[in-house]
Short mmCIF file of C-alpha atoms in Angstrom, two decimals:
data_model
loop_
_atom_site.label_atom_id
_atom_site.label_comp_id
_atom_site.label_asym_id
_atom_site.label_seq_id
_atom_site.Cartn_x
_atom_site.Cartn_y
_atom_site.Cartn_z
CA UNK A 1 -22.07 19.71 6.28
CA UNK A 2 -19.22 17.73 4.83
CA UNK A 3 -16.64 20.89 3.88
CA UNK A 4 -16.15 19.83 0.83
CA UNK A 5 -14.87 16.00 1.45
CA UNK A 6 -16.00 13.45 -0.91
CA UNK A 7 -16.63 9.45 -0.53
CA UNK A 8 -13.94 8.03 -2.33
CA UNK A 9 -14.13 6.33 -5.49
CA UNK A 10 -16.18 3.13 -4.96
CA UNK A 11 -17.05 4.24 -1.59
CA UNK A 12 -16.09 3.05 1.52
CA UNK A 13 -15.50 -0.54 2.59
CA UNK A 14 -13.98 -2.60 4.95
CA UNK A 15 -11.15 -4.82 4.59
CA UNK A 16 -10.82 -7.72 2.32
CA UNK A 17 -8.60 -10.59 3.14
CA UNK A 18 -6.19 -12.10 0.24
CA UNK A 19 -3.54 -14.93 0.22
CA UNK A 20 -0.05 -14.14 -0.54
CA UNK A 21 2.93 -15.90 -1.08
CA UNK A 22 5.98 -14.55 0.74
CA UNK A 23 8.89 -16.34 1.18
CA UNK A 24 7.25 -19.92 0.03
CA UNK A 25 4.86 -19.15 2.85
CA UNK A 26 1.20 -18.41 1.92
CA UNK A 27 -0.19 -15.50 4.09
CA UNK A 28 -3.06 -14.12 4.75
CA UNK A 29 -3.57 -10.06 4.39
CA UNK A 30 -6.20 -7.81 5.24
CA UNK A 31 -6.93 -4.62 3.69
CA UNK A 32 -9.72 -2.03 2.38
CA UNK A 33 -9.98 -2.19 -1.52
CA UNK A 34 -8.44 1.04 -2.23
CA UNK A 35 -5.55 -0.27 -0.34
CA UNK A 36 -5.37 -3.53 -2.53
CA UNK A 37 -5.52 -1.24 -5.50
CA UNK A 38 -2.66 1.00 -4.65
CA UNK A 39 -0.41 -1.69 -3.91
CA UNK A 40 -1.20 -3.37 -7.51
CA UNK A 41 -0.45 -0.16 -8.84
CA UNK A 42 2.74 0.41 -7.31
CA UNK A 43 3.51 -3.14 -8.55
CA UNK A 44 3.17 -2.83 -11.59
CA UNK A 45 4.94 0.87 -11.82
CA UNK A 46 8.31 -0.73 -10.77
CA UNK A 47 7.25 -4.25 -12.81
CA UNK A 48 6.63 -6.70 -10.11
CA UNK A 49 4.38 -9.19 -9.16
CA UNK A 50 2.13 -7.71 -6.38
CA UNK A 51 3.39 -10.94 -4.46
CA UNK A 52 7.16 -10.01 -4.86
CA UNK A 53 6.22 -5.93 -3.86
CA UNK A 54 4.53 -6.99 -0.73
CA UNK A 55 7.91 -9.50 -0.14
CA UNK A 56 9.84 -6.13 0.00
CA UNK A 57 7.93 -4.42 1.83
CA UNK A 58 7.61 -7.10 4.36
CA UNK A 59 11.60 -7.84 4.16
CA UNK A 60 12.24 -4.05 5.39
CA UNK A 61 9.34 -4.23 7.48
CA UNK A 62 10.78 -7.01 9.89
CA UNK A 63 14.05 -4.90 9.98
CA UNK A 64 12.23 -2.20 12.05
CA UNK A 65 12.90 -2.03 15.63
CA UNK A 66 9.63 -2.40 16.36
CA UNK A 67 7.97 -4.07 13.60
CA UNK A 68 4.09 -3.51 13.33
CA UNK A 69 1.90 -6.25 11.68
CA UNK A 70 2.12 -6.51 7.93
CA UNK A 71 -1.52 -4.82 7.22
CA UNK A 72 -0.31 -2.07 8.97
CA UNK A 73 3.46 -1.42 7.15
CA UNK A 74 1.71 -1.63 3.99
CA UNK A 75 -0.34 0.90 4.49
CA UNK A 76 2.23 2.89 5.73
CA UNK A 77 4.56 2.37 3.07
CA UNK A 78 2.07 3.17 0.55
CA UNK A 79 1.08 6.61 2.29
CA UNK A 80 4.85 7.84 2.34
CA UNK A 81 5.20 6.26 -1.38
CA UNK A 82 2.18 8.26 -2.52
CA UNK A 83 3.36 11.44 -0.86
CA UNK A 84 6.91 11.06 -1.77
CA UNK A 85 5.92 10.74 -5.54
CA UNK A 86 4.35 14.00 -5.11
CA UNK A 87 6.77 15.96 -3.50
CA UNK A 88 9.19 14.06 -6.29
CA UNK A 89 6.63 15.80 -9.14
CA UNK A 90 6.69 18.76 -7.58
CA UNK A 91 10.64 19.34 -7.18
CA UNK A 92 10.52 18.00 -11.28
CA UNK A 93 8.13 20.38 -12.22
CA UNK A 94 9.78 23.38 -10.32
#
């Protein structure tokens, strides 16, 4: 009995590793698909290259006192972005 939870859309799958420039410095990355296309589509909302968007996030990333591993602060950033843009619809719509 699943309780009503779905498979996402395209199922599930492991992560895929992609080359990105950051900095002048190609980098390797890690991550599941539906990762990949969350962070394309938050790059293109605020008109960046995925490339520059990952730079960012990477940039505030290595500020932290206790920086985790790039796979990981993207995710992270893209959970609180998602959630944040919610709460933001929510407070617009109220």
């Amino acid at each position: 009995m699943t309780g009503g939870i779905r498979r996402p859309h395209g199922g599930f799958a492991g992560p895929v590793k992609r080359s990105i420039t950051i900095a002048g410095h190609p980098t390797s990355i890690s991550l599941e698909p539906l990762f990949w296309q969350a962070l394309e589509q938050a790059a293109a909302a605020r008109h960046l290259p995925l490339s520059a968007l990952v730079a960012e996030i990477d940039a505030v990333r290595i500020g932290a006192p206790d920086p985790p591993n790039l796979a990981s602060a993207l995710r992270t950033w893209l959970l609180n972005d998602i959630m944040h843009a919610k709460d933001d619809n929510r407070s617009q719509q109220g």
